[in-house]
Structures are given as structure tokens and as C-alpha cells.
PDB file of C-alpha atoms in Angstrom:
ATOM      1  CA  GLY A  47      -0.052   0.012   0.114  1.00  0.00           C
ATOM      2  CA  ALA A  48       0.913   3.635  -0.193  1.00  0.00           C
ATOM      3  CA  GLY A  49       1.498   3.956   3.539  1.00  0.00           C
ATOM      4  CA  VAL A  50       1.292   2.339   6.828  1.00  0.00           C
ATOM      5  CA  SER A  51      -2.174   1.119   7.465  1.00  0.00           C
ATOM      6  CA  GLN A  52      -3.694   0.402  11.043  1.00  0.00           C
ATOM      7  CA  THR A  53      -6.910  -1.087  11.683  1.00  0.00           C
ATOM      8  CA  PRO A  54      -9.398  -0.485  13.166  1.00  0.00           C
ATOM      9  CA  SER A  55      -8.799   3.159  13.613  1.00  0.00           C
ATOM     10  CA  ASN A  56     -10.973   3.102  16.720  1.00  0.00           C
ATOM     11  CA  LYS A  57     -11.846   0.531  19.047  1.00  0.00           C
ATOM     12  CA  VAL A  58     -13.943   0.597  22.307  1.00  0.00           C
ATOM     13  CA  THR A  59     -13.811  -2.634  24.572  1.00  0.00           C
ATOM     14  CA  GLU A  60     -15.059  -3.622  27.972  1.00  0.00           C
ATOM     15  CA  LYS A  61     -12.610  -4.241  30.672  1.00  0.00           C
ATOM     16  CA  GLY A  62     -11.321  -7.691  30.682  1.00  0.00           C
ATOM     17  CA  LYS A  63     -11.658  -8.337  27.100  1.00  0.00           C
ATOM     18  CA  TYR A  64      -9.121  -9.445  24.594  1.00  0.00           C
ATOM     19  CA  VAL A  65      -8.475  -7.143  21.501  1.00  0.00           C
ATOM     20  CA  GLU A  66      -6.191  -7.538  18.596  1.00  0.00           C
ATOM     21  CA  LEU A  67      -4.729  -4.302  16.668  1.00  0.00           C
ATOM     22  CA  ARG A  68      -3.499  -4.841  13.067  1.00  0.00           C
ATOM     23  CA  CYS A  69      -0.574  -3.140  11.305  1.00  0.00           C
ATOM     24  CA  ASP A  70       0.063  -3.371   7.606  1.00  0.00           C
ATOM     25  CA  PRO A  71       3.550  -1.855   6.809  1.00  0.00           C
ATOM     26  CA  ILE A  72       4.729  -0.430   3.715  1.00  0.00           C
ATOM     27  CA  SER A  73       5.532  -3.140   1.397  1.00  0.00           C
ATOM     28  CA  GLY A  74       9.264  -4.192   1.261  1.00  0.00           C
ATOM     29  CA  HIS A  75       9.910  -2.744   4.931  1.00  0.00           C
ATOM     30  CA  THR A  76      11.643  -5.308   7.005  1.00  0.00           C
ATOM     31  CA  ALA A  77      11.555  -3.217  10.324  1.00  0.00           C
ATOM     32  CA  LEU A  78       8.434  -2.649  12.247  1.00  0.00           C
ATOM     33  CA  TYR A  79       7.701  -0.779  15.508  1.00  0.00           C
ATOM     34  CA  TRP A  80       4.828  -0.530  17.891  1.00  0.00           C
ATOM     35  CA  TYR A  81       4.416   2.498  20.136  1.00  0.00           C
ATOM     36  CA  ARG A  82       1.578   3.547  22.427  1.00  0.00           C
ATOM     37  CA  GLN A  83       0.877   7.220  22.926  1.00  0.00           C
ATOM     38  CA  SER A  84      -1.199   8.429  25.879  1.00  0.00           C
ATOM     39  CA  LEU A  85      -3.229  11.641  25.864  1.00  0.00           C
ATOM     40  CA  GLY A  86      -0.773  14.638  26.116  1.00  0.00           C
ATOM     41  CA  GLN A  87       2.347  12.511  25.909  1.00  0.00           C
ATOM     42  CA  GLY A  88       4.803  11.504  23.269  1.00  0.00           C
ATOM     43  CA  PRO A  89       4.778   7.953  21.780  1.00  0.00           C
ATOM     44  CA  GLU A  90       6.284   5.291  24.060  1.00  0.00           C
ATOM     45  CA  PHE A  91       8.296   2.387  22.499  1.00  0.00           C
ATOM     46  CA  LEU A  92       6.795  -1.056  22.963  1.00  0.00           C
ATOM     47  CA  ILE A  93       8.278  -3.563  20.505  1.00  0.00           C
ATOM     48  CA  TYR A  94      10.595  -3.720  17.190  1.00  0.00           C
ATOM     49  CA  PHE A  95      10.535  -6.515  14.752  1.00  0.00           C
ATOM     50  CA  GLN A  96      13.247  -7.036  12.089  1.00  0.00           C
ATOM     51  CA  GLY A  97      11.672  -9.433   9.796  1.00  0.00           C
ATOM     52  CA  THR A  98       9.491 -12.001  11.572  1.00  0.00           C
ATOM     53  CA  GLY A  99      11.432 -11.963  14.907  1.00  0.00           C
ATOM     54  CA  ALA A 100      10.902  -9.381  17.781  1.00  0.00           C
ATOM     55  CA  ALA A 101      14.342  -8.009  18.109  1.00  0.00           C
ATOM     56  CA  ASP A 102      13.365  -5.883  21.319  1.00  0.00           C
ATOM     57  CA  ASP A 103      10.246  -6.287  23.095  1.00  0.00           C
ATOM     58  CA  SER A 104      11.455  -4.459  26.237  1.00  0.00           C
ATOM     59  CA  GLY A 105       8.849  -1.758  25.960  1.00  0.00           C
ATOM     60  CA  LEU A 106       6.039  -4.148  26.471  1.00  0.00           C
ATOM     61  CA  PRO A 107       4.361  -3.175  29.783  1.00  0.00           C
ATOM     62  CA  ASN A 108       3.489  -6.666  31.065  1.00  0.00           C
ATOM     63  CA  ASP A 109       2.697 -10.293  29.907  1.00  0.00           C
ATOM     64  CA  ARG A 110      -1.084  -9.294  28.901  1.00  0.00           C
ATOM     65  CA  PHE A 111       0.839  -7.637  25.804  1.00  0.00           C
ATOM     66  CA  PHE A 112       1.873  -9.637  22.930  1.00  0.00           C
ATOM     67  CA  ALA A 113       2.844  -8.865  19.350  1.00  0.00           C
ATOM     68  CA  VAL A 114       3.600 -11.231  16.351  1.00  0.00           C
ATOM     69  CA  ARG A 115       4.753 -10.978  12.598  1.00  0.00           C
ATOM     70  CA  PRO A 116       4.423 -14.259  11.310  1.00  0.00           C
ATOM     71  CA  GLU A 117       5.349 -13.708   7.695  1.00  0.00           C
ATOM     72  CA  GLY A 118       7.574 -10.634   7.895  1.00  0.00           C
ATOM     73  CA  SER A 119       4.797  -8.195   6.921  1.00  0.00           C
ATOM     74  CA  VAL A 120       1.532  -7.716   8.668  1.00  0.00           C
ATOM     75  CA  SER A 121       1.864  -7.412  12.461  1.00  0.00           C
ATOM     76  CA  THR A 122      -0.773  -7.985  15.302  1.00  0.00           C
ATOM     77  CA  LEU A 123      -0.566  -6.469  18.705  1.00  0.00           C
ATOM     78  CA  LYS A 124      -2.715  -8.425  21.172  1.00  0.00           C
ATOM     79  CA  ILE A 125      -3.810  -7.346  24.640  1.00  0.00           C
ATOM     80  CA  GLN A 126      -5.390  -9.917  26.965  1.00  0.00           C
ATOM     81  CA  ARG A 127      -7.607  -8.963  30.048  1.00  0.00           C
ATOM     82  CA  THR A 128      -7.538  -5.395  29.007  1.00  0.00           C
ATOM     83  CA  GLU A 129      -7.563  -2.541  31.725  1.00  0.00           C
ATOM     84  CA  ARG A 130      -8.807   1.136  31.650  1.00  0.00           C
ATOM     85  CA  GLY A 131      -5.134   2.020  31.651  1.00  0.00           C
ATOM     86  CA  ASP A 132      -4.540   0.418  28.393  1.00  0.00           C
ATOM     87  CA  SER A 133      -6.583   3.026  26.701  1.00  0.00           C
ATOM     88  CA  ALA A 134      -4.193   5.088  24.390  1.00  0.00           C
ATOM     89  CA  VAL A 135      -3.568   5.465  20.819  1.00  0.00           C
ATOM     90  CA  TYR A 136      -1.513   2.621  19.682  1.00  0.00           C
ATOM     91  CA  LEU A 137       1.022   3.465  16.770  1.00  0.00           C
ATOM     92  CA  CYS A 138       2.743   1.287  14.084  1.00  0.00           C
ATOM     93  CA  ALA A 139       5.685   2.396  12.154  1.00  0.00           C
ATOM     94  CA  SER A 140       7.841   0.731   9.527  1.00  0.00           C
ATOM     95  CA  SER A 141      11.174   1.373   7.730  1.00  0.00           C
ATOM     96  CA  LEU A 142      12.934  -0.028   4.988  1.00  0.00           C
ATOM     97  CA  SER A 143      15.884  -1.547   7.017  1.00  0.00           C
ATOM     98  CA  GLY A 144      16.022  -2.058  10.633  1.00  0.00           C
ATOM     99  CA  GLY A 145      18.313  -1.180  13.352  1.00  0.00           C
ATOM    100  CA  THR A 146      18.174   2.442  13.319  1.00  0.00           C
ATOM    101  CA  ILE A 147      14.653   3.930  13.169  1.00  0.00           C
ATOM    102  CA  GLY A 148      16.163   7.578  12.707  1.00  0.00           C
ATOM    103  CA  ASN A 149      18.936   6.733  10.310  1.00  0.00           C
ATOM    104  CA  THR A 150      16.417   4.933   7.970  1.00  0.00           C
ATOM    105  CA  GLU A 151      13.291   7.153   8.075  1.00  0.00           C
ATOM    106  CA  ALA A 152      10.257   5.453   9.686  1.00  0.00           C
ATOM    107  CA  PHE A 153       6.676   5.940   8.528  1.00  0.00           C
ATOM    108  CA  PHE A 154       3.967   6.039  10.874  1.00  0.00           C
ATOM    109  CA  GLY A 155       0.487   4.839  10.562  1.00  0.00           C
ATOM    110  CA  GLN A 156      -2.524   6.861  11.775  1.00  0.00           C
ATOM    111  CA  GLY A 157      -2.827   4.880  14.880  1.00  0.00           C
ATOM    112  CA  THR A 158      -5.522   2.732  16.574  1.00  0.00           C
ATOM    113  CA  ARG A 159      -7.352   4.593  19.404  1.00  0.00           C
ATOM    114  CA  LEU A 160      -8.206   1.955  21.890  1.00  0.00           C
ATOM    115  CA  THR A 161     -10.957   2.959  24.694  1.00  0.00           C
ATOM    116  CA  VAL A 162     -11.507   0.403  27.418  1.00  0.00           C
ATOM    117  CA  VAL A 163     -14.678   1.313  29.345  1.00  0.00           C
TER     118      VAL A 163
ATOM    119  CA  GLY B  70      17.380   6.342  31.434  1.00  0.00           C
ATOM    120  CA  ASP B  71      17.481   8.216  28.033  1.00  0.00           C
ATOM    121  CA  SER B  72      14.895  10.977  27.978  1.00  0.00           C
ATOM    122  CA  VAL B  73      13.877  14.145  25.913  1.00  0.00           C
ATOM    123  CA  THR B  74      12.507  17.248  27.437  1.00  0.00           C
ATOM    124  CA  GLN B  75      10.688  19.921  25.479  1.00  0.00           C
ATOM    125  CA  MET B  76       8.774  23.010  26.356  1.00  0.00           C
ATOM    126  CA  GLU B  77       5.122  22.657  27.285  1.00  0.00           C
ATOM    127  CA  GLY B  78       2.575  24.076  25.100  1.00  0.00           C
ATOM    128  CA  PRO B  79       0.374  25.266  23.531  1.00  0.00           C
ATOM    129  CA  VAL B  80       2.335  27.894  21.629  1.00  0.00           C
ATOM    130  CA  THR B  81       0.232  30.502  19.950  1.00  0.00           C
ATOM    131  CA  LEU B  82       1.665  32.676  17.231  1.00  0.00           C
ATOM    132  CA  SER B  83       0.622  35.064  14.683  1.00  0.00           C
ATOM    133  CA  GLU B  84       1.403  34.314  11.022  1.00  0.00           C
ATOM    134  CA  GLU B  85       4.979  35.298  10.025  1.00  0.00           C
ATOM    135  CA  ALA B  86       6.161  35.299  13.878  1.00  0.00           C
ATOM    136  CA  PHE B  87       9.473  33.745  14.696  1.00  0.00           C
ATOM    137  CA  LEU B  88       9.174  30.236  16.251  1.00  0.00           C
ATOM    138  CA  THR B  89      11.346  28.595  18.881  1.00  0.00           C
ATOM    139  CA  ILE B  90      10.550  25.196  20.599  1.00  0.00           C
ATOM    140  CA  ASN B  91      12.997  24.332  23.207  1.00  0.00           C
ATOM    141  CA  CYS B  92      14.413  20.653  23.543  1.00  0.00           C
ATOM    142  CA  THR B  93      17.039  19.159  25.671  1.00  0.00           C
ATOM    143  CA  TYR B  94      18.125  15.444  25.799  1.00  0.00           C
ATOM    144  CA  THR B  95      19.844  13.359  28.292  1.00  0.00           C
ATOM    145  CA  ALA B  96      23.525  13.182  27.465  1.00  0.00           C
ATOM    146  CA  THR B  97      24.294   9.392  27.347  1.00  0.00           C
ATOM    147  CA  GLY B  98      26.333   8.746  24.172  1.00  0.00           C
ATOM    148  CA  TYR B  99      26.008  11.010  21.137  1.00  0.00           C
ATOM    149  CA  PRO B 100      22.456  10.177  19.821  1.00  0.00           C
ATOM    150  CA  SER B 101      20.758  11.025  16.599  1.00  0.00           C
ATOM    151  CA  LEU B 102      18.294  13.567  17.152  1.00  0.00           C
ATOM    152  CA  PHE B 103      15.058  14.276  15.498  1.00  0.00           C
ATOM    153  CA  TRP B 104      11.962  16.589  15.168  1.00  0.00           C
ATOM    154  CA  TYR B 105       8.732  14.782  14.278  1.00  0.00           C
ATOM    155  CA  VAL B 106       5.599  16.676  13.373  1.00  0.00           C
ATOM    156  CA  GLN B 107       1.968  15.612  13.619  1.00  0.00           C
ATOM    157  CA  TYR B 108      -0.574  17.535  11.675  1.00  0.00           C
ATOM    158  CA  PRO B 109      -4.170  17.245  12.365  1.00  0.00           C
ATOM    159  CA  GLY B 110      -5.690  13.906  11.398  1.00  0.00           C
ATOM    160  CA  GLU B 111      -2.346  12.575  10.118  1.00  0.00           C
ATOM    161  CA  GLY B 112       0.275  10.144  11.293  1.00  0.00           C
ATOM    162  CA  LEU B 113       3.613  11.309  12.697  1.00  0.00           C
ATOM    163  CA  GLN B 114       6.178  12.520  10.034  1.00  0.00           C
ATOM    164  CA  LEU B 115       9.939  13.019  10.172  1.00  0.00           C
ATOM    165  CA  LEU B 116      10.575  16.860   9.942  1.00  0.00           C
ATOM    166  CA  LEU B 117      14.200  16.951  10.479  1.00  0.00           C
ATOM    167  CA  LYS B 118      17.265  15.204  11.946  1.00  0.00           C
ATOM    168  CA  ALA B 119      20.895  15.467  12.848  1.00  0.00           C
ATOM    169  CA  THR B 120      23.212  12.684  13.480  1.00  0.00           C
ATOM    170  CA  LYS B 121      26.417  14.418  15.144  1.00  0.00           C
ATOM    171  CA  ALA B 122      27.150  17.396  17.120  1.00  0.00           C
ATOM    172  CA  ASP B 123      27.057  20.768  15.293  1.00  0.00           C
ATOM    173  CA  ASP B 124      24.966  19.451  12.585  1.00  0.00           C
ATOM    174  CA  LYS B 125      22.021  21.579  11.429  1.00  0.00           C
ATOM    175  CA  GLY B 126      18.794  19.689  10.449  1.00  0.00           C
ATOM    176  CA  SER B 127      16.413  21.534   8.078  1.00  0.00           C
ATOM    177  CA  ASN B 128      13.300  21.078   6.063  1.00  0.00           C
ATOM    178  CA  LYS B 129      10.194  23.188   5.030  1.00  0.00           C
ATOM    179  CA  GLY B 130      11.929  26.255   6.604  1.00  0.00           C
ATOM    180  CA  PHE B 131      12.403  24.658   9.978  1.00  0.00           C
ATOM    181  CA  GLU B 132      15.916  24.296  11.440  1.00  0.00           C
ATOM    182  CA  ALA B 133      17.660  22.754  14.588  1.00  0.00           C
ATOM    183  CA  THR B 134      21.178  22.667  15.520  1.00  0.00           C
ATOM    184  CA  TYR B 135      22.663  19.621  17.486  1.00  0.00           C
ATOM    185  CA  ARG B 136      24.399  21.309  20.487  1.00  0.00           C
ATOM    186  CA  LYS B 137      26.565  18.910  22.516  1.00  0.00           C
ATOM    187  CA  GLU B 138      27.620  21.401  24.982  1.00  0.00           C
ATOM    188  CA  THR B 139      24.139  22.282  26.160  1.00  0.00           C
ATOM    189  CA  THR B 140      22.442  19.063  25.170  1.00  0.00           C
ATOM    190  CA  SER B 141      19.935  20.891  23.215  1.00  0.00           C
ATOM    191  CA  PHE B 142      18.230  20.385  19.919  1.00  0.00           C
ATOM    192  CA  HIS B 143      15.917  23.616  19.559  1.00  0.00           C
ATOM    193  CA  LEU B 144      13.542  23.862  16.699  1.00  0.00           C
ATOM    194  CA  GLU B 145      13.327  27.246  14.915  1.00  0.00           C
ATOM    195  CA  LYS B 146      11.382  28.798  11.988  1.00  0.00           C
ATOM    196  CA  GLY B 147      11.745  32.451  10.827  1.00  0.00           C
ATOM    197  CA  SER B 148       8.287  32.927   9.751  1.00  0.00           C
ATOM    198  CA  VAL B 149       5.517  30.607  10.723  1.00  0.00           C
ATOM    199  CA  GLN B 150       2.388  29.937   8.465  1.00  0.00           C
ATOM    200  CA  VAL B 151      -1.169  28.866   9.542  1.00  0.00           C
ATOM    201  CA  SER B 152      -0.361  25.526   7.786  1.00  0.00           C
ATOM    202  CA  ASP B 153       2.461  24.952  10.496  1.00  0.00           C
ATOM    203  CA  SER B 154      -0.211  24.432  12.983  1.00  0.00           C
ATOM    204  CA  ALA B 155       0.532  20.855  14.520  1.00  0.00           C
ATOM    205  CA  VAL B 156       2.120  19.066  17.299  1.00  0.00           C
ATOM    206  CA  TYR B 157       5.846  18.768  17.302  1.00  0.00           C
ATOM    207  CA  PHE B 158       7.876  16.192  18.928  1.00  0.00           C
ATOM    208  CA  CYS B 159      11.550  16.242  19.778  1.00  0.00           C
ATOM    209  CA  ALA B 160      13.218  12.625  19.793  1.00  0.00           C
ATOM    210  CA  ARG B 161      16.520  10.905  20.323  1.00  0.00           C
ATOM    211  CA  LEU B 162      17.696   7.594  19.352  1.00  0.00           C
ATOM    212  CA  SER B 163      18.419   5.058  22.352  1.00  0.00           C
ATOM    213  CA  GLY B 164      20.034   2.004  22.216  1.00  0.00           C
ATOM    214  CA  GLY B 165      20.689   2.005  18.509  1.00  0.00           C
ATOM    215  CA  PHE B 166      17.250   1.855  17.197  1.00  0.00           C
ATOM    216  CA  LYS B 167      14.489   2.858  19.694  1.00  0.00           C
ATOM    217  CA  THR B 168      13.284   6.429  19.392  1.00  0.00           C
ATOM    218  CA  ILE B 169      12.534   8.109  22.652  1.00  0.00           C
ATOM    219  CA  PHE B 170      10.049  10.917  22.169  1.00  0.00           C
ATOM    220  CA  GLY B 171       9.294  14.209  24.132  1.00  0.00           C
ATOM    221  CA  ALA B 172       5.809  14.835  25.349  1.00  0.00           C
ATOM    222  CA  GLY B 173       4.993  17.041  22.288  1.00  0.00           C
ATOM    223  CA  THR B 174       4.433  20.927  21.739  1.00  0.00           C
ATOM    224  CA  ARG B 175       1.180  22.008  20.175  1.00  0.00           C
ATOM    225  CA  LEU B 176       1.710  24.962  17.955  1.00  0.00           C
ATOM    226  CA  PHE B 177      -1.318  27.014  17.033  1.00  0.00           C
ATOM    227  CA  VAL B 178      -0.784  29.777  14.191  1.00  0.00           C
ATOM    228  CA  LYS B 179      -3.382  32.504  13.699  1.00  0.00           C
ATOM    229  CA  ALA B 180      -3.992  34.254  10.320  1.00  0.00           C
TER     230      ALA B 180
END
């Protein structure tokens, strides 16, 4: 596609439910990143994929959060037993090559706004 | 840990005014530094970057100079336009690939 696509754009879920957020990166981009942005804050790093593998998942806040990228393109961020504190905008970015998000420009999607009620 | 601190907004300016948004970073290593912009209804975009001390990044009339001695990377523009209204994020590279963002500064430009 022309850019990074994230679906859904908005998701409202009840506390305790399971959600999946999808990211479709730019074709050919090997590096993929997930960030979380709370209201009034900058994006916070969650996880980085190089190809199919998670090269760094140190930003995932706890074991309720998990992400996969089984074929090295589309990625899914999964959140179990959602809590109200998980409400945020979840951003996905991709870049042509990995390792240095800044030295190889990263392109961001418009994000998924998750609201846990 | 690594962090970035930028001036709080919102910043409200009249068209053609001079803009400065201050940004400082923690001085661990010599990280690449960035400014990202988020226009209303759009995704984050890289505005400019600098990869070493004294480098000046520039784009669309915006500039920022990597100052190692003051650990700063202030964003400037000589004459803002209404279309510059957006949220601006200062950021630094950490650990070789993670980008650490500041909290963002919202800019409103009045006609």
C-alpha cells in the first residue's frame, strides 16, 4: 500500500476483554515498530521487529501484551484482559531497513485509538 | 534512562512570527536527534534530523542545531504559517534503534 495502514482506527472494548490491533506496513519494509501514545504524551516504544522476529520487546508493559509478525509483513498487537489504563493510541511504524529508526526514515500509521470502558 | 524534555505548549503565534520550541536530551552517548510533526488528522512524520554534534537539520523552513555542550536541539522557524499548526515532537535515538520522544508541543498559528 501507499502507507502504513492500521486497523481498526477506533476500538472500544470492555474491561477484561481481549483485543487485536493490526498493522500493515509499507511493502518491502523489513523493520516494524509498535508505540503507545497516551493523551498529552509522546509515543512510548513497545516492540521492534526485524523481519519475523521480535528484536526488542522490552517496552511491552507486562505479559498481557504480545505482538506477532508471522510472515514478516503484517503485525498484530494483542492485549489480553484489557484494563482502563490500556486506553491510548497505538501507533505502528515501518522502515526500509531495521536497526536505526532514525537513520532510515520510519513511516507511521495513523494509529488505533483504544478505549477500555 | 534516556529521555527528552521539550517546552510545554500550547504555543500560539501570529502568522509570520518567529518560532522557537526548546528541546533538551539526556547526554548519554552521542545520539541521533529528530523533530517529528503530527498535523491534525495525520500520522507522525519526520521533519528533520541531525546525527552528530554541530549538525544542522533543516526542512520546510524549520531548522535545529545539535548542541552537545548544552545537550539541546531547539526547533526554529523564521516565519510561521497557519499551515504549520501541528504538534511537534523532539526525539532521540536510544540503544541504536529505539526512538525516545518528548511529550510534544502543540503549535497554533493565527492568520
